[in-house]
Short mmCIF file of C-alpha atoms in Angstrom, two decimals:
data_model
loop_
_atom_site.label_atom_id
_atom_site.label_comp_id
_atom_site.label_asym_id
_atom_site.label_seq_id
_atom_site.Cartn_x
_atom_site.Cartn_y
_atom_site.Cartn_z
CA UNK O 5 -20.06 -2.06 -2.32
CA UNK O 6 -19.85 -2.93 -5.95
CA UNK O 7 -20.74 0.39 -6.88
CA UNK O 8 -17.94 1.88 -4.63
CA UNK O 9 -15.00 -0.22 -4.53
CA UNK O 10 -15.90 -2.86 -7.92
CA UNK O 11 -15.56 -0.07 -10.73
CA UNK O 12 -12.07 1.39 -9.00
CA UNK O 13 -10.93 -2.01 -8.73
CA UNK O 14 -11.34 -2.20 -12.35
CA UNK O 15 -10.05 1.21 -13.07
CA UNK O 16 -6.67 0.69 -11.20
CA UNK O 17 -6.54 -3.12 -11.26
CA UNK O 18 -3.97 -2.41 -13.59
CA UNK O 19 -2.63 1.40 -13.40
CA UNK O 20 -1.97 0.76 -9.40
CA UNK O 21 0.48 -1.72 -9.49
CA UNK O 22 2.37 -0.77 -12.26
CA UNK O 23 2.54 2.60 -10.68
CA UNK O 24 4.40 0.56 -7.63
CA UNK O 25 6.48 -1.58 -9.97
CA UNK O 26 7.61 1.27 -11.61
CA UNK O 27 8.62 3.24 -8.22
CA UNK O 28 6.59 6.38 -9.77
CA UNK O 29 6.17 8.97 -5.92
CA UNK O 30 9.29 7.14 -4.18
CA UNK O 31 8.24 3.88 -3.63
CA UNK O 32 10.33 2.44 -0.83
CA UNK O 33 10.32 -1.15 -2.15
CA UNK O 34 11.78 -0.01 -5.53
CA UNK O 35 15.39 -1.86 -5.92
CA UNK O 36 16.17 1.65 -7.18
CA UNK O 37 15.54 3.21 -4.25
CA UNK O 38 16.94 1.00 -1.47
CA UNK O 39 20.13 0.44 -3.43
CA UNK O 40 19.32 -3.88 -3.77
CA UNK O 41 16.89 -6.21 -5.46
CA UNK O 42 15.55 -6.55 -8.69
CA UNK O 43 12.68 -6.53 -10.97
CA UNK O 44 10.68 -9.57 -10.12
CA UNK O 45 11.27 -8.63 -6.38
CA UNK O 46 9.67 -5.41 -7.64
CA UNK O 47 7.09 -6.96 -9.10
CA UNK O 48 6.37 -8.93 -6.19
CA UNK O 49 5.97 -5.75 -3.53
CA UNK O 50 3.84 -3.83 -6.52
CA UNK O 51 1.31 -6.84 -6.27
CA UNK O 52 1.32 -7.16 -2.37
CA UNK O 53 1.16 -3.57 -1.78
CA UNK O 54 -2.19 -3.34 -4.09
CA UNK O 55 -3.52 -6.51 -2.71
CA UNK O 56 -3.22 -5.14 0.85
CA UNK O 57 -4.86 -1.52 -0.55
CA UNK O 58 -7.46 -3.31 -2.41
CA UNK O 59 -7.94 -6.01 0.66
CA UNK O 60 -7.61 -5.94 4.24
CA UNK O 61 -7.46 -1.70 4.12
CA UNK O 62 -10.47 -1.74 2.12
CA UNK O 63 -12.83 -4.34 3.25
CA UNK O 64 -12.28 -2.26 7.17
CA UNK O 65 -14.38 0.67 6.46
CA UNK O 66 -17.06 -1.75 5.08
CA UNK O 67 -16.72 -4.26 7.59
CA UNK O 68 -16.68 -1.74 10.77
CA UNK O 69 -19.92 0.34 8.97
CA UNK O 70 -21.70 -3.06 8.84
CA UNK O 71 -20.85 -4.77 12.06
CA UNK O 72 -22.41 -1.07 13.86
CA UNK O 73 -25.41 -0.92 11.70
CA UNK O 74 -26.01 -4.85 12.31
CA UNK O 75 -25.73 -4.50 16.18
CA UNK O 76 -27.94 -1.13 16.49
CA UNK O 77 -30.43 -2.83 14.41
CA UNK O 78 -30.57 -6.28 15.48
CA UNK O 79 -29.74 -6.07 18.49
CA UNK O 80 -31.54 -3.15 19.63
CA UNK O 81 -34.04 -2.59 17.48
CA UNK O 82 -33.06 1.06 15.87
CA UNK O 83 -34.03 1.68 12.42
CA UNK O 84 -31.07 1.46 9.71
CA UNK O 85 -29.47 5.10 9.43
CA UNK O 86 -26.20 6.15 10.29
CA UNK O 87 -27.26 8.11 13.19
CA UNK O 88 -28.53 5.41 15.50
CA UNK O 89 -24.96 4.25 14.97
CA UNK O 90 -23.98 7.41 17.68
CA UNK O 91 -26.88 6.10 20.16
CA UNK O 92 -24.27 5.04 22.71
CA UNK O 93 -22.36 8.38 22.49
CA UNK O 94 -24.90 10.98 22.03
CA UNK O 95 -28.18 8.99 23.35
CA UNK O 96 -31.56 10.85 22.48
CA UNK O 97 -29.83 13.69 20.69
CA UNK O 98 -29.97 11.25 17.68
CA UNK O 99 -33.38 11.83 17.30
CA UNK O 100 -32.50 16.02 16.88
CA UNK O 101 -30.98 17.90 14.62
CA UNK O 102 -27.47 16.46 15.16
CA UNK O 103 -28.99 12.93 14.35
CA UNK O 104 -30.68 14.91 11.03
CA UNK O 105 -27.14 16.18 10.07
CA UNK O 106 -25.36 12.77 10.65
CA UNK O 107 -27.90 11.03 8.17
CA UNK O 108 -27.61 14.26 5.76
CA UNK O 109 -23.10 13.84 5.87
CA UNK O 110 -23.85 10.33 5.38
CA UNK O 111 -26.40 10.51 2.13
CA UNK O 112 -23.66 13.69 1.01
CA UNK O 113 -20.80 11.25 1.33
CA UNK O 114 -22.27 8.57 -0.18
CA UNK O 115 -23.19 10.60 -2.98
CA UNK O 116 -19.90 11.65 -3.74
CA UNK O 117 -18.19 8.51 -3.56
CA UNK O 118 -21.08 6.88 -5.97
CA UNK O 119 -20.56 10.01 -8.38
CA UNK O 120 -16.74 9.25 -8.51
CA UNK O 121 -17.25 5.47 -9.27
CA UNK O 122 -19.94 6.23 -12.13
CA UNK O 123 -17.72 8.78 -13.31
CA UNK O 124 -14.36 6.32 -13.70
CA UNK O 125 -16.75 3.76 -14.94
CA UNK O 126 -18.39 5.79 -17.75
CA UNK O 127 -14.73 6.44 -18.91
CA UNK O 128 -14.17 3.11 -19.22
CA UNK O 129 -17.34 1.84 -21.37
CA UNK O 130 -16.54 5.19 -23.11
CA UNK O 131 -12.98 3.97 -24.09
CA UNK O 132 -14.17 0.45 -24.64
CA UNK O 133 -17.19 1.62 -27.29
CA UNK O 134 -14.58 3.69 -29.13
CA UNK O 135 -12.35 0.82 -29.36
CA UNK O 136 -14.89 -2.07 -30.32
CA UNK O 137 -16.55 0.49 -32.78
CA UNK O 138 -13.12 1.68 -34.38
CA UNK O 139 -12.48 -2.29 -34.67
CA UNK O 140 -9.17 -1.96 -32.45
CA UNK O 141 -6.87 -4.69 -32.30
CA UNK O 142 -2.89 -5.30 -31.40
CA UNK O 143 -2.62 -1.60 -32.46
CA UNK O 144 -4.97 -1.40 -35.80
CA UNK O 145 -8.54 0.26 -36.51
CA UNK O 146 -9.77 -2.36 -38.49
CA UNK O 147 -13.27 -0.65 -38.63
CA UNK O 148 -11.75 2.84 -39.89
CA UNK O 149 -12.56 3.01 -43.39
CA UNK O 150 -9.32 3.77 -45.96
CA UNK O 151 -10.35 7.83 -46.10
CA UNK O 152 -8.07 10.71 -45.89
CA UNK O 153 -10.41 12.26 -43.79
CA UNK O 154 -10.60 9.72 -41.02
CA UNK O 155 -6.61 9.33 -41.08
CA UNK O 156 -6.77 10.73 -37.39
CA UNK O 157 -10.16 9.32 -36.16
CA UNK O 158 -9.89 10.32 -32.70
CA UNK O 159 -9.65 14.18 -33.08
CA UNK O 160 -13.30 14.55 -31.97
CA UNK O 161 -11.86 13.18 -28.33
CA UNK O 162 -11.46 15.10 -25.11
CA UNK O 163 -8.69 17.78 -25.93
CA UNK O 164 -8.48 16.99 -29.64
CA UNK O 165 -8.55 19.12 -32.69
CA UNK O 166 -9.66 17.87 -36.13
CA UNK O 167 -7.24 19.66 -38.83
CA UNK O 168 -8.32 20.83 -42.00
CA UNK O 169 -10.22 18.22 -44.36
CA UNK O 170 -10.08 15.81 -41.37
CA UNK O 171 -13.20 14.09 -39.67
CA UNK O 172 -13.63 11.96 -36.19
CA UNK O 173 -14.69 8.66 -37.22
CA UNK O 174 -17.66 7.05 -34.97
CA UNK O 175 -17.42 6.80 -30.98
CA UNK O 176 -15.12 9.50 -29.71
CA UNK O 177 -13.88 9.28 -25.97
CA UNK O 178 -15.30 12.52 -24.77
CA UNK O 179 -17.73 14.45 -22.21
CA UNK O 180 -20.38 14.52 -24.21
CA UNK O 181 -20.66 10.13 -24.66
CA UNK O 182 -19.47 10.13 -20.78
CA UNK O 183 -22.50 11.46 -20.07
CA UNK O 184 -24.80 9.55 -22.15
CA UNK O 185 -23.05 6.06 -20.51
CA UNK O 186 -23.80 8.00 -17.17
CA UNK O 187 -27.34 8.84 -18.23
CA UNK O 188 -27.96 5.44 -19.51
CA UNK O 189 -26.21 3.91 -16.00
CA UNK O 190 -28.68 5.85 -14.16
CA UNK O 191 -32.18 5.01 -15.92
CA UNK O 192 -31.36 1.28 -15.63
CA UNK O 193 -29.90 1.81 -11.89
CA UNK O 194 -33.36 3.39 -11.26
CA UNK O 195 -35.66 0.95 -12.96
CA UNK O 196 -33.74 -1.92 -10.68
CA UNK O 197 -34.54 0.04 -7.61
CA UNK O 198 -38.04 0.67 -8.60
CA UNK O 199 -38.76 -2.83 -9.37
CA UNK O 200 -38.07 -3.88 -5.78
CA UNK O 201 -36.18 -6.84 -4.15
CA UNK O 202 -39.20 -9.22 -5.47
CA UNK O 203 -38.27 -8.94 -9.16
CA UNK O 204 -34.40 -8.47 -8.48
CA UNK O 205 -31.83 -6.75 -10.63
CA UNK O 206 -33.03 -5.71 -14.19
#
């Protein structure tokens, strides 16, 4: 869970409702759309509408997958994997290849949606670094020092260019410190896991 739905939170806690506020797609709630209203009333459907995403619609796929695992295991007695999950529809064909390709959709899947939550979250401690080491604040690089070269420090980003007799100064939000922060996530992620549930997180 806080691998899957904590880093999006984070990531869109912001972006999603001022995407609603703002009406950006069509939104139906918009007072610009449905011809009454106004901005706080806006507001007001922007915040419900990413409470209800972020809530009740989000906690069901967790709640449902839990609730089945808990009864096929507790109550009768089937290892943890997604497969035993299909016992009442498919009966000993879980333990054959269609169990095996269940369990393989469900690692594949899981996979996925982990990649896509590291991924958003190395963007953000990559655009957080660059802005505590560039000393940003209210709109100033306090950090930057008063150099001709550094007068665009970001050009070493993602899709920047440095001109002529210009330099990136220090962290730069691109690929390349994406996947240190991801490389870096993933040693510590692994030394938790291998220190087992005795010793708890590292």
């Amino acid at each position: 869970f806080s691998a899957g739905v904590a880093i999006g939170l984070f990531y869109y806690s912001v972006a999603e409702p001022v995407w609603h506020y703002k009406g950006w797609g069509g939104a139906r709630w918009a007072h610009g759309n449905k011809g009454y209203g106004n901005d706080n009333e806006d507001a007001t459907h922007a915040l419900m509408i990413s409470w209800y995403h972020w809530g009740l619609h989000g906690w069901i796929p967790y709640t449902t997958m839990g609730a089945v695992l808990a009864i096929m295991s507790h109550r009768r007695g089937f290892p943890l994997t997604i497969r035993y999950i299909f016992w009442p529809l498919i009966g000993e064909r879980c333990y054959g290849w269609i169990g095996d390709a269940v369990d393989v959709l469900s690692i594949v899947t899981t996979i996925f949606g982990v990649c896509t939550s590291l991924g958003l979250g190395a963007m953000q401690v990559n655009q957080g670094l660059q802005r505590l080491d560039h000393g940003f604040y209210q709109g100033v690089n306090y950090n930057i020092p008063a150099d001709a070269k550094y007068s665009t420090p970001l050009c070493g980003g993602t899709g920047q260019t440095c001109a002529e007799g210009k330099e990136p100064y220090g962290i730069q939000t691109n690929v390349a410190t994406q996947i240190f922060t991801i490389v870096c996530i993933t040693i510590v992620a692994t030394l938790s896991v291998v220190s087992g549930m005795d010793r708890g997180i590292v």
